[in-house]
JSON list of C-alpha atoms in Angstrom, two decimals:
[
{"chain": "A", "resi": 9, "resn": "UNK", "atom": "CA", "xyz": [-43.87, 49.81, 92.32]},
{"chain": "A", "resi": 10, "resn": "UNK", "atom": "CA", "xyz": [-43.03, 46.11, 92.98]},
{"chain": "A", "resi": 11, "resn": "UNK", "atom": "CA", "xyz": [-41.90, 44.70, 96.35]},
{"chain": "A", "resi": 12, "resn": "UNK", "atom": "CA", "xyz": [-39.41, 42.24, 96.81]},
{"chain": "A", "resi": 13, "resn": "UNK", "atom": "CA", "xyz": [-38.31, 41.19, 100.40]},
{"chain": "A", "resi": 14, "resn": "UNK", "atom": "CA", "xyz": [-34.99, 40.14, 102.13]},
{"chain": "A", "resi": 15, "resn": "UNK", "atom": "CA", "xyz": [-34.41, 38.27, 104.90]},
{"chain": "A", "resi": 16, "resn": "UNK", "atom": "CA", "xyz": [-31.79, 38.79, 106.94]},
{"chain": "A", "resi": 17, "resn": "UNK", "atom": "CA", "xyz": [-31.49, 41.88, 107.18]},
{"chain": "A", "resi": 18, "resn": "UNK", "atom": "CA", "xyz": [-28.38, 42.29, 109.03]},
{"chain": "A", "resi": 19, "resn": "UNK", "atom": "CA", "xyz": [-26.24, 39.08, 109.82]},
{"chain": "A", "resi": 20, "resn": "UNK", "atom": "CA", "xyz": [-23.49, 38.79, 111.93]},
{"chain": "A", "resi": 21, "resn": "UNK", "atom": "CA", "xyz": [-21.43, 34.31, 111.93]},
{"chain": "A", "resi": 22, "resn": "UNK", "atom": "CA", "xyz": [-17.99, 33.47, 112.75]},
{"chain": "A", "resi": 23, "resn": "UNK", "atom": "CA", "xyz": [-15.71, 32.80, 109.40]},
{"chain": "A", "resi": 24, "resn": "UNK", "atom": "CA", "xyz": [-15.83, 29.08, 108.60]},
{"chain": "A", "resi": 25, "resn": "UNK", "atom": "CA", "xyz": [-19.91, 29.13, 108.47]},
{"chain": "A", "resi": 26, "resn": "UNK", "atom": "CA", "xyz": [-22.16, 29.57, 106.30]},
{"chain": "A", "resi": 27, "resn": "UNK", "atom": "CA", "xyz": [-24.95, 31.91, 106.31]},
{"chain": "A", "resi": 28, "resn": "UNK", "atom": "CA", "xyz": [-27.97, 31.90, 103.88]},
{"chain": "A", "resi": 29, "resn": "UNK", "atom": "CA", "xyz": [-30.00, 35.04, 101.99]},
{"chain": "A", "resi": 30, "resn": "UNK", "atom": "CA", "xyz": [-33.83, 34.91, 101.13]},
{"chain": "A", "resi": 31, "resn": "UNK", "atom": "CA", "xyz": [-34.57, 37.37, 98.48]},
{"chain": "A", "resi": 32, "resn": "UNK", "atom": "CA", "xyz": [-38.78, 36.77, 97.95]},
{"chain": "A", "resi": 33, "resn": "UNK", "atom": "CA", "xyz": [-40.95, 39.19, 95.34]},
{"chain": "A", "resi": 34, "resn": "UNK", "atom": "CA", "xyz": [-44.29, 39.69, 97.27]},
{"chain": "A", "resi": 35, "resn": "UNK", "atom": "CA", "xyz": [-46.53, 41.27, 94.76]},
{"chain": "A", "resi": 36, "resn": "UNK", "atom": "CA", "xyz": [-45.58, 39.50, 91.76]},
{"chain": "A", "resi": 37, "resn": "UNK", "atom": "CA", "xyz": [-43.85, 36.40, 89.90]},
{"chain": "A", "resi": 38, "resn": "UNK", "atom": "CA", "xyz": [-39.91, 36.78, 88.91]},
{"chain": "A", "resi": 39, "resn": "UNK", "atom": "CA", "xyz": [-39.23, 33.97, 87.03]},
{"chain": "A", "resi": 40, "resn": "UNK", "atom": "CA", "xyz": [-35.45, 36.20, 87.25]},
{"chain": "A", "resi": 41, "resn": "UNK", "atom": "CA", "xyz": [-33.52, 37.47, 89.47]},
{"chain": "A", "resi": 42, "resn": "UNK", "atom": "CA", "xyz": [-29.84, 39.07, 90.55]},
{"chain": "A", "resi": 43, "resn": "UNK", "atom": "CA", "xyz": [-27.71, 38.79, 93.21]},
{"chain": "A", "resi": 44, "resn": "UNK", "atom": "CA", "xyz": [-25.15, 41.69, 93.84]},
{"chain": "A", "resi": 45, "resn": "UNK", "atom": "CA", "xyz": [-22.89, 43.17, 95.67]},
{"chain": "A", "resi": 46, "resn": "UNK", "atom": "CA", "xyz": [-21.57, 46.52, 97.59]},
{"chain": "A", "resi": 47, "resn": "UNK", "atom": "CA", "xyz": [-18.88, 47.86, 98.97]},
{"chain": "A", "resi": 48, "resn": "UNK", "atom": "CA", "xyz": [-19.23, 51.53, 100.83]},
{"chain": "A", "resi": 49, "resn": "UNK", "atom": "CA", "xyz": [-19.11, 54.32, 98.75]},
{"chain": "A", "resi": 50, "resn": "UNK", "atom": "CA", "xyz": [-19.29, 52.49, 95.25]},
{"chain": "A", "resi": 51, "resn": "UNK", "atom": "CA", "xyz": [-21.47, 51.41, 93.25]},
{"chain": "A", "resi": 52, "resn": "UNK", "atom": "CA", "xyz": [-23.27, 47.76, 93.07]},
{"chain": "A", "resi": 53, "resn": "UNK", "atom": "CA", "xyz": [-21.53, 44.70, 91.21]},
{"chain": "A", "resi": 54, "resn": "UNK", "atom": "CA", "xyz": [-23.93, 42.28, 90.06]},
{"chain": "A", "resi": 55, "resn": "UNK", "atom": "CA", "xyz": [-22.96, 38.35, 91.06]},
{"chain": "A", "resi": 56, "resn": "UNK", "atom": "CA", "xyz": [-25.47, 36.11, 89.58]},
{"chain": "A", "resi": 57, "resn": "UNK", "atom": "CA", "xyz": [-28.37, 36.16, 87.25]},
{"chain": "A", "resi": 58, "resn": "UNK", "atom": "CA", "xyz": [-30.79, 33.53, 89.27]},
{"chain": "A", "resi": 59, "resn": "UNK", "atom": "CA", "xyz": [-33.85, 31.73, 87.12]},
{"chain": "A", "resi": 60, "resn": "UNK", "atom": "CA", "xyz": [-36.26, 29.56, 87.94]},
{"chain": "A", "resi": 61, "resn": "UNK", "atom": "CA", "xyz": [-36.18, 25.83, 87.20]},
{"chain": "A", "resi": 62, "resn": "UNK", "atom": "CA", "xyz": [-32.43, 26.54, 86.63]},
{"chain": "A", "resi": 63, "resn": "UNK", "atom": "CA", "xyz": [-28.15, 27.26, 87.54]},
{"chain": "A", "resi": 64, "resn": "UNK", "atom": "CA", "xyz": [-27.94, 30.49, 88.28]},
{"chain": "A", "resi": 65, "resn": "UNK", "atom": "CA", "xyz": [-25.64, 32.04, 85.74]},
{"chain": "A", "resi": 66, "resn": "UNK", "atom": "CA", "xyz": [-22.03, 33.81, 87.40]},
{"chain": "A", "resi": 67, "resn": "UNK", "atom": "CA", "xyz": [-20.19, 37.23, 86.40]},
{"chain": "A", "resi": 68, "resn": "UNK", "atom": "CA", "xyz": [-17.01, 36.50, 85.95]},
{"chain": "A", "resi": 69, "resn": "UNK", "atom": "CA", "xyz": [-14.66, 36.03, 89.02]},
{"chain": "A", "resi": 70, "resn": "UNK", "atom": "CA", "xyz": [-17.77, 35.41, 91.17]},
{"chain": "A", "resi": 71, "resn": "UNK", "atom": "CA", "xyz": [-17.42, 31.61, 92.47]},
{"chain": "A", "resi": 72, "resn": "UNK", "atom": "CA", "xyz": [-20.44, 29.88, 92.35]},
{"chain": "A", "resi": 73, "resn": "UNK", "atom": "CA", "xyz": [-18.56, 26.78, 94.98]},
{"chain": "A", "resi": 74, "resn": "UNK", "atom": "CA", "xyz": [-18.66, 29.74, 97.33]},
{"chain": "A", "resi": 75, "resn": "UNK", "atom": "CA", "xyz": [-21.52, 31.89, 96.66]},
{"chain": "A", "resi": 76, "resn": "UNK", "atom": "CA", "xyz": [-24.70, 29.47, 95.97]},
{"chain": "A", "resi": 77, "resn": "UNK", "atom": "CA", "xyz": [-27.97, 30.68, 94.52]},
{"chain": "A", "resi": 78, "resn": "UNK", "atom": "CA", "xyz": [-31.31, 28.15, 94.42]},
{"chain": "A", "resi": 79, "resn": "UNK", "atom": "CA", "xyz": [-34.24, 29.51, 93.05]},
{"chain": "A", "resi": 80, "resn": "UNK", "atom": "CA", "xyz": [-37.12, 26.90, 92.96]},
{"chain": "A", "resi": 81, "resn": "UNK", "atom": "CA", "xyz": [-40.45, 29.65, 93.25]},
{"chain": "A", "resi": 82, "resn": "UNK", "atom": "CA", "xyz": [-41.59, 32.12, 90.91]},
{"chain": "A", "resi": 83, "resn": "UNK", "atom": "CA", "xyz": [-41.13, 33.98, 94.08]},
{"chain": "A", "resi": 84, "resn": "UNK", "atom": "CA", "xyz": [-37.84, 32.18, 96.13]},
{"chain": "A", "resi": 85, "resn": "UNK", "atom": "CA", "xyz": [-34.27, 33.23, 94.72]},
{"chain": "A", "resi": 86, "resn": "UNK", "atom": "CA", "xyz": [-31.96, 31.94, 98.11]},
{"chain": "A", "resi": 87, "resn": "UNK", "atom": "CA", "xyz": [-27.49, 33.09, 98.06]},
{"chain": "A", "resi": 88, "resn": "UNK", "atom": "CA", "xyz": [-25.84, 31.02, 100.77]},
{"chain": "A", "resi": 89, "resn": "UNK", "atom": "CA", "xyz": [-22.78, 31.63, 101.09]},
{"chain": "A", "resi": 90, "resn": "UNK", "atom": "CA", "xyz": [-20.44, 29.53, 102.13]},
{"chain": "A", "resi": 91, "resn": "UNK", "atom": "CA", "xyz": [-17.51, 28.70, 104.02]},
{"chain": "A", "resi": 92, "resn": "UNK", "atom": "CA", "xyz": [-17.76, 32.49, 104.62]},
{"chain": "A", "resi": 93, "resn": "UNK", "atom": "CA", "xyz": [-14.32, 34.36, 105.74]},
{"chain": "A", "resi": 94, "resn": "UNK", "atom": "CA", "xyz": [-13.68, 38.42, 106.77]},
{"chain": "A", "resi": 95, "resn": "UNK", "atom": "CA", "xyz": [-13.74, 39.04, 102.73]},
{"chain": "A", "resi": 96, "resn": "UNK", "atom": "CA", "xyz": [-17.38, 38.00, 102.38]},
{"chain": "A", "resi": 97, "resn": "UNK", "atom": "CA", "xyz": [-17.97, 41.07, 104.56]},
{"chain": "A", "resi": 98, "resn": "UNK", "atom": "CA", "xyz": [-20.22, 43.19, 102.69]},
{"chain": "A", "resi": 99, "resn": "UNK", "atom": "CA", "xyz": [-24.36, 44.55, 101.64]},
{"chain": "A", "resi": 100, "resn": "UNK", "atom": "CA", "xyz": [-25.72, 42.23, 99.69]},
{"chain": "A", "resi": 101, "resn": "UNK", "atom": "CA", "xyz": [-28.97, 42.83, 97.75]},
{"chain": "A", "resi": 102, "resn": "UNK", "atom": "CA", "xyz": [-31.12, 41.17, 95.72]},
{"chain": "A", "resi": 103, "resn": "UNK", "atom": "CA", "xyz": [-33.58, 42.18, 92.77]},
{"chain": "A", "resi": 104, "resn": "UNK", "atom": "CA", "xyz": [-36.96, 40.53, 91.11]},
{"chain": "A", "resi": 105, "resn": "UNK", "atom": "CA", "xyz": [-36.91, 41.79, 87.42]},
{"chain": "A", "resi": 106, "resn": "UNK", "atom": "CA", "xyz": [-40.79, 42.77, 87.09]},
{"chain": "A", "resi": 107, "resn": "UNK", "atom": "CA", "xyz": [-40.93, 43.27, 83.05]},
{"chain": "A", "resi": 108, "resn": "UNK", "atom": "CA", "xyz": [-38.78, 42.60, 80.35]},
{"chain": "A", "resi": 109, "resn": "UNK", "atom": "CA", "xyz": [-36.24, 45.45, 81.94]},
{"chain": "A", "resi": 110, "resn": "UNK", "atom": "CA", "xyz": [-37.68, 47.06, 85.44]},
{"chain": "A", "resi": 111, "resn": "UNK", "atom": "CA", "xyz": [-35.92, 45.27, 87.70]},
{"chain": "A", "resi": 112, "resn": "UNK", "atom": "CA", "xyz": [-37.44, 45.79, 91.44]},
{"chain": "A", "resi": 113, "resn": "UNK", "atom": "CA", "xyz": [-34.06, 45.51, 94.40]},
{"chain": "A", "resi": 114, "resn": "UNK", "atom": "CA", "xyz": [-34.68, 44.37, 97.94]},
{"chain": "A", "resi": 115, "resn": "UNK", "atom": "CA", "xyz": [-33.80, 46.29, 101.44]},
{"chain": "A", "resi": 116, "resn": "UNK", "atom": "CA", "xyz": [-30.20, 44.67, 101.17]},
{"chain": "A", "resi": 117, "resn": "UNK", "atom": "CA", "xyz": [-28.15, 42.17, 104.19]},
{"chain": "A", "resi": 118, "resn": "UNK", "atom": "CA", "xyz": [-25.62, 43.21, 105.31]},
{"chain": "A", "resi": 119, "resn": "UNK", "atom": "CA", "xyz": [-22.77, 40.44, 106.54]},
{"chain": "A", "resi": 120, "resn": "UNK", "atom": "CA", "xyz": [-20.75, 40.34, 108.42]},
{"chain": "A", "resi": 121, "resn": "UNK", "atom": "CA", "xyz": [-17.50, 37.84, 109.13]},
{"chain": "A", "resi": 122, "resn": "UNK", "atom": "CA", "xyz": [-15.87, 37.72, 112.69]},
{"chain": "B", "resi": 29, "resn": "UNK", "atom": "CA", "xyz": [-14.30, 48.90, 82.23]},
{"chain": "B", "resi": 30, "resn": "UNK", "atom": "CA", "xyz": [-16.72, 50.98, 83.02]},
{"chain": "B", "resi": 31, "resn": "UNK", "atom": "CA", "xyz": [-19.69, 50.77, 80.59]},
{"chain": "B", "resi": 32, "resn": "UNK", "atom": "CA", "xyz": [-21.18, 54.18, 82.03]},
{"chain": "B", "resi": 33, "resn": "UNK", "atom": "CA", "xyz": [-19.71, 56.52, 82.92]},
{"chain": "B", "resi": 34, "resn": "UNK", "atom": "CA", "xyz": [-21.70, 58.84, 85.82]},
{"chain": "B", "resi": 35, "resn": "UNK", "atom": "CA", "xyz": [-20.28, 62.32, 87.05]},
{"chain": "B", "resi": 36, "resn": "UNK", "atom": "CA", "xyz": [-20.09, 64.10, 88.89]},
{"chain": "B", "resi": 37, "resn": "UNK", "atom": "CA", "xyz": [-18.79, 61.48, 91.57]},
{"chain": "B", "resi": 38, "resn": "UNK", "atom": "CA", "xyz": [-20.75, 63.78, 94.86]},
{"chain": "B", "resi": 39, "resn": "UNK", "atom": "CA", "xyz": [-23.00, 67.69, 94.74]},
{"chain": "B", "resi": 40, "resn": "UNK", "atom": "CA", "xyz": [-24.58, 70.17, 97.49]},
{"chain": "B", "resi": 41, "resn": "UNK", "atom": "CA", "xyz": [-27.53, 72.47, 96.69]},
{"chain": "B", "resi": 42, "resn": "UNK", "atom": "CA", "xyz": [-29.15, 74.66, 98.75]},
{"chain": "B", "resi": 43, "resn": "UNK", "atom": "CA", "xyz": [-32.98, 73.28, 99.06]},
{"chain": "B", "resi": 44, "resn": "UNK", "atom": "CA", "xyz": [-35.00, 74.35, 95.94]},
{"chain": "B", "resi": 45, "resn": "UNK", "atom": "CA", "xyz": [-31.49, 73.58, 94.45]},
{"chain": "B", "resi": 46, "resn": "UNK", "atom": "CA", "xyz": [-30.98, 72.08, 90.94]},
{"chain": "B", "resi": 47, "resn": "UNK", "atom": "CA", "xyz": [-29.40, 68.60, 91.19]},
{"chain": "B", "resi": 48, "resn": "UNK", "atom": "CA", "xyz": [-28.24, 67.85, 87.88]},
{"chain": "B", "resi": 49, "resn": "UNK", "atom": "CA", "xyz": [-26.54, 64.32, 87.34]},
{"chain": "B", "resi": 50, "resn": "UNK", "atom": "CA", "xyz": [-25.09, 63.64, 84.00]},
{"chain": "B", "resi": 51, "resn": "UNK", "atom": "CA", "xyz": [-23.62, 59.40, 82.98]},
{"chain": "B", "resi": 52, "resn": "UNK", "atom": "CA", "xyz": [-22.86, 58.31, 79.44]},
{"chain": "B", "resi": 53, "resn": "UNK", "atom": "CA", "xyz": [-22.42, 55.37, 78.12]},
{"chain": "B", "resi": 54, "resn": "UNK", "atom": "CA", "xyz": [-20.54, 53.93, 74.56]},
{"chain": "B", "resi": 55, "resn": "UNK", "atom": "CA", "xyz": [-22.08, 50.42, 73.99]},
{"chain": "B", "resi": 56, "resn": "UNK", "atom": "CA", "xyz": [-25.11, 51.60, 71.12]},
{"chain": "B", "resi": 57, "resn": "UNK", "atom": "CA", "xyz": [-27.23, 48.52, 72.76]},
{"chain": "B", "resi": 58, "resn": "UNK", "atom": "CA", "xyz": [-28.34, 50.50, 75.08]},
{"chain": "B", "resi": 59, "resn": "UNK", "atom": "CA", "xyz": [-32.18, 50.61, 74.79]},
{"chain": "B", "resi": 60, "resn": "UNK", "atom": "CA", "xyz": [-33.72, 51.11, 78.25]},
{"chain": "B", "resi": 61, "resn": "UNK", "atom": "CA", "xyz": [-31.84, 54.04, 81.12]},
{"chain": "B", "resi": 62, "resn": "UNK", "atom": "CA", "xyz": [-33.29, 53.25, 84.77]},
{"chain": "B", "resi": 63, "resn": "UNK", "atom": "CA", "xyz": [-33.04, 55.97, 87.16]},
{"chain": "B", "resi": 64, "resn": "UNK", "atom": "CA", "xyz": [-32.34, 54.71, 90.74]},
{"chain": "B", "resi": 65, "resn": "UNK", "atom": "CA", "xyz": [-32.16, 56.47, 94.13]},
{"chain": "B", "resi": 66, "resn": "UNK", "atom": "CA", "xyz": [-30.68, 54.68, 97.65]},
{"chain": "B", "resi": 67, "resn": "UNK", "atom": "CA", "xyz": [-30.63, 55.46, 100.46]},
{"chain": "B", "resi": 68, "resn": "UNK", "atom": "CA", "xyz": [-27.41, 54.37, 103.06]},
{"chain": "B", "resi": 69, "resn": "UNK", "atom": "CA", "xyz": [-28.03, 50.75, 103.96]},
{"chain": "B", "resi": 70, "resn": "UNK", "atom": "CA", "xyz": [-31.20, 50.19, 102.11]},
{"chain": "B", "resi": 71, "resn": "UNK", "atom": "CA", "xyz": [-31.55, 48.57, 98.87]},
{"chain": "B", "resi": 72, "resn": "UNK", "atom": "CA", "xyz": [-32.02, 51.44, 94.76]},
{"chain": "B", "resi": 73, "resn": "UNK", "atom": "CA", "xyz": [-35.79, 52.43, 94.74]},
{"chain": "B", "resi": 74, "resn": "UNK", "atom": "CA", "xyz": [-36.44, 52.87, 91.07]},
{"chain": "B", "resi": 75, "resn": "UNK", "atom": "CA", "xyz": [-37.50, 57.04, 90.43]},
{"chain": "B", "resi": 76, "resn": "UNK", "atom": "CA", "xyz": [-37.96, 56.48, 86.56]},
{"chain": "B", "resi": 77, "resn": "UNK", "atom": "CA", "xyz": [-36.94, 55.55, 83.05]},
{"chain": "B", "resi": 78, "resn": "UNK", "atom": "CA", "xyz": [-36.45, 56.03, 79.75]},
{"chain": "B", "resi": 79, "resn": "UNK", "atom": "CA", "xyz": [-35.94, 54.91, 76.48]},
{"chain": "B", "resi": 80, "resn": "UNK", "atom": "CA", "xyz": [-33.70, 57.04, 73.81]},
{"chain": "B", "resi": 81, "resn": "UNK", "atom": "CA", "xyz": [-36.40, 57.41, 71.57]},
{"chain": "B", "resi": 82, "resn": "UNK", "atom": "CA", "xyz": [-38.00, 60.13, 73.95]},
{"chain": "B", "resi": 83, "resn": "UNK", "atom": "CA", "xyz": [-35.73, 63.40, 74.57]},
{"chain": "B", "resi": 84, "resn": "UNK", "atom": "CA", "xyz": [-37.47, 64.59, 77.66]},
{"chain": "B", "resi": 85, "resn": "UNK", "atom": "CA", "xyz": [-39.63, 62.57, 80.75]},
{"chain": "B", "resi": 86, "resn": "UNK", "atom": "CA", "xyz": [-40.77, 64.10, 83.77]},
{"chain": "B", "resi": 87, "resn": "UNK", "atom": "CA", "xyz": [-41.83, 62.65, 87.33]},
{"chain": "B", "resi": 88, "resn": "UNK", "atom": "CA", "xyz": [-43.10, 64.66, 89.93]},
{"chain": "B", "resi": 89, "resn": "UNK", "atom": "CA", "xyz": [-40.02, 66.28, 90.55]},
{"chain": "B", "resi": 90, "resn": "UNK", "atom": "CA", "xyz": [-37.42, 64.50, 88.98]},
{"chain": "B", "resi": 91, "resn": "UNK", "atom": "CA", "xyz": [-36.58, 65.11, 85.11]},
{"chain": "B", "resi": 92, "resn": "UNK", "atom": "CA", "xyz": [-34.93, 63.16, 82.77]},
{"chain": "B", "resi": 93, "resn": "UNK", "atom": "CA", "xyz": [-32.42, 64.44, 79.86]},
{"chain": "B", "resi": 94, "resn": "UNK", "atom": "CA", "xyz": [-31.68, 61.53, 76.97]},
{"chain": "B", "resi": 95, "resn": "UNK", "atom": "CA", "xyz": [-29.43, 62.67, 74.06]},
{"chain": "B", "resi": 96, "resn": "UNK", "atom": "CA", "xyz": [-29.58, 60.37, 71.85]},
{"chain": "B", "resi": 97, "resn": "UNK", "atom": "CA", "xyz": [-26.96, 61.55, 69.61]},
{"chain": "B", "resi": 98, "resn": "UNK", "atom": "CA", "xyz": [-24.23, 61.92, 72.11]},
{"chain": "B", "resi": 99, "resn": "UNK", "atom": "CA", "xyz": [-24.81, 58.88, 74.40]},
{"chain": "B", "resi": 100, "resn": "UNK", "atom": "CA", "xyz": [-25.30, 61.21, 77.46]},
{"chain": "B", "resi": 101, "resn": "UNK", "atom": "CA", "xyz": [-28.48, 61.58, 79.80]},
{"chain": "B", "resi": 102, "resn": "UNK", "atom": "CA", "xyz": [-29.39, 63.00, 82.44]},
{"chain": "B", "resi": 103, "resn": "UNK", "atom": "CA", "xyz": [-31.10, 63.12, 85.63]},
{"chain": "B", "resi": 104, "resn": "UNK", "atom": "CA", "xyz": [-32.53, 67.07, 87.62]},
{"chain": "B", "resi": 105, "resn": "UNK", "atom": "CA", "xyz": [-33.77, 67.61, 90.73]},
{"chain": "B", "resi": 106, "resn": "UNK", "atom": "CA", "xyz": [-36.11, 70.45, 90.57]},
{"chain": "B", "resi": 107, "resn": "UNK", "atom": "CA", "xyz": [-36.92, 72.19, 93.93]},
{"chain": "B", "resi": 108, "resn": "UNK", "atom": "CA", "xyz": [-34.64, 69.88, 95.89]},
{"chain": "B", "resi": 109, "resn": "UNK", "atom": "CA", "xyz": [-35.63, 69.21, 98.74]},
{"chain": "B", "resi": 110, "resn": "UNK", "atom": "CA", "xyz": [-33.49, 67.36, 102.39]},
{"chain": "B", "resi": 111, "resn": "UNK", "atom": "CA", "xyz": [-34.91, 64.73, 101.91]},
{"chain": "B", "resi": 112, "resn": "UNK", "atom": "CA", "xyz": [-33.54, 64.37, 98.47]},
{"chain": "B", "resi": 113, "resn": "UNK", "atom": "CA", "xyz": [-30.11, 64.05, 99.54]},
{"chain": "B", "resi": 114, "resn": "UNK", "atom": "CA", "xyz": [-28.87, 60.03, 98.92]},
{"chain": "B", "resi": 115, "resn": "UNK", "atom": "CA", "xyz": [-27.07, 57.92, 95.93]},
{"chain": "B", "resi": 116, "resn": "UNK", "atom": "CA", "xyz": [-27.94, 58.42, 93.06]},
{"chain": "B", "resi": 117, "resn": "UNK", "atom": "CA", "xyz": [-27.72, 55.50, 90.16]},
{"chain": "B", "resi": 118, "resn": "UNK", "atom": "CA", "xyz": [-28.15, 56.00, 85.74]},
{"chain": "B", "resi": 119, "resn": "UNK", "atom": "CA", "xyz": [-28.09, 52.69, 84.52]},
{"chain": "B", "resi": 120, "resn": "UNK", "atom": "CA", "xyz": [-28.46, 50.96, 80.90]},
{"chain": "B", "resi": 121, "resn": "UNK", "atom": "CA", "xyz": [-30.53, 47.47, 79.62]},
{"chain": "B", "resi": 122, "resn": "UNK", "atom": "CA", "xyz": [-29.57, 45.87, 76.42]},
{"chain": "B", "resi": 123, "resn": "UNK", "atom": "CA", "xyz": [-30.80, 42.72, 76.43]},
{"chain": "B", "resi": 124, "resn": "UNK", "atom": "CA", "xyz": [-30.57, 39.66, 78.71]},
{"chain": "B", "resi": 125, "resn": "UNK", "atom": "CA", "xyz": [-32.43, 42.23, 81.41]},
{"chain": "B", "resi": 126, "resn": "UNK", "atom": "CA", "xyz": [-28.60, 43.12, 82.91]},
{"chain": "B", "resi": 127, "resn": "UNK", "atom": "CA", "xyz": [-28.30, 46.62, 84.31]},
{"chain": "B", "resi": 128, "resn": "UNK", "atom": "CA", "xyz": [-25.37, 48.24, 83.39]},
{"chain": "B", "resi": 129, "resn": "UNK", "atom": "CA", "xyz": [-24.33, 50.76, 86.21]},
{"chain": "B", "resi": 130, "resn": "UNK", "atom": "CA", "xyz": [-23.07, 54.08, 86.74]},
{"chain": "B", "resi": 131, "resn": "UNK", "atom": "CA", "xyz": [-20.76, 55.00, 89.56]},
{"chain": "B", "resi": 132, "resn": "UNK", "atom": "CA", "xyz": [-23.44, 56.54, 91.69]},
{"chain": "B", "resi": 133, "resn": "UNK", "atom": "CA", "xyz": [-23.85, 60.67, 93.30]},
{"chain": "B", "resi": 134, "resn": "UNK", "atom": "CA", "xyz": [-24.11, 61.70, 96.28]},
{"chain": "B", "resi": 135, "resn": "UNK", "atom": "CA", "xyz": [-26.31, 64.21, 96.82]},
{"chain": "B", "resi": 136, "resn": "UNK", "atom": "CA", "xyz": [-26.59, 66.70, 99.43]},
{"chain": "B", "resi": 137, "resn": "UNK", "atom": "CA", "xyz": [-29.57, 69.37, 99.84]},
{"chain": "B", "resi": 138, "resn": "UNK", "atom": "CA", "xyz": [-28.56, 71.46, 102.55]},
{"chain": "B", "resi": 139, "resn": "UNK", "atom": "CA", "xyz": [-31.77, 73.14, 104.51]}
]
C-alpha cells in the first residue's frame, strides 16, 4: 500500500503554545488529505478535509481558528494546534486520498499538553 | 448519530478460531466499504475493501461478506493468530470521499 508519514510521532508542550504536525504522502501525490482525532478506545473522528491549494473544510463542531490546516503541496498537509490546552491532548492521525475512495493513514501523532 | 454500527465491541478467541465482526449501515449512498486494522499507538492500516455489487471477497486470511439487501457486512479472520490481536474498524464511503467509521472491535487472539 501507499505510505503516509507524520511528524512528530509524539509531542509534549506547555499550555498556551502552538504545535505543528506534518503529514506527508511519500510515494504518491494527494490532492486531498484528512485529519482525524482519536480518543483512547474510541473510533476516529474526522476533523477536517484538506485540499491542496484551497481552504480546508472543517466538520461541525471543530474550531477552524484553533486547528489551522495548510495543504501547500501535493505531498504535504500540516495541522497546527494553536494555543493548546490540556483538553487538546489526543492522538491525531492524518490520511491521504490515494484513489477515489481509498485512504492511507499515517502512523499518528500523540499530543500531550501540560 | 452513528451511521455505521459495529459489533461486538470486543471479542476473545483462541488461536485458530474465526473472529467475526459485523457492521450495519442505513445510508444507501454508501458504495465502498473498507476495513482497517489498528494496533495500539499506530494509525489504521487498510486490510480489505468491498463494493456492494460483490457478495464476498477474500484476501489471505481475511474475508468480507456483504448483504446489500440487509445493509450489513462482516469481516471473518480465518485461522486467527495472536499477531491478529488489534482493533478492527469497518467503514463506509459515499460521494465526497469521507470515511464513516464504525465504533471499532477489539480482538484478542489467545495463544
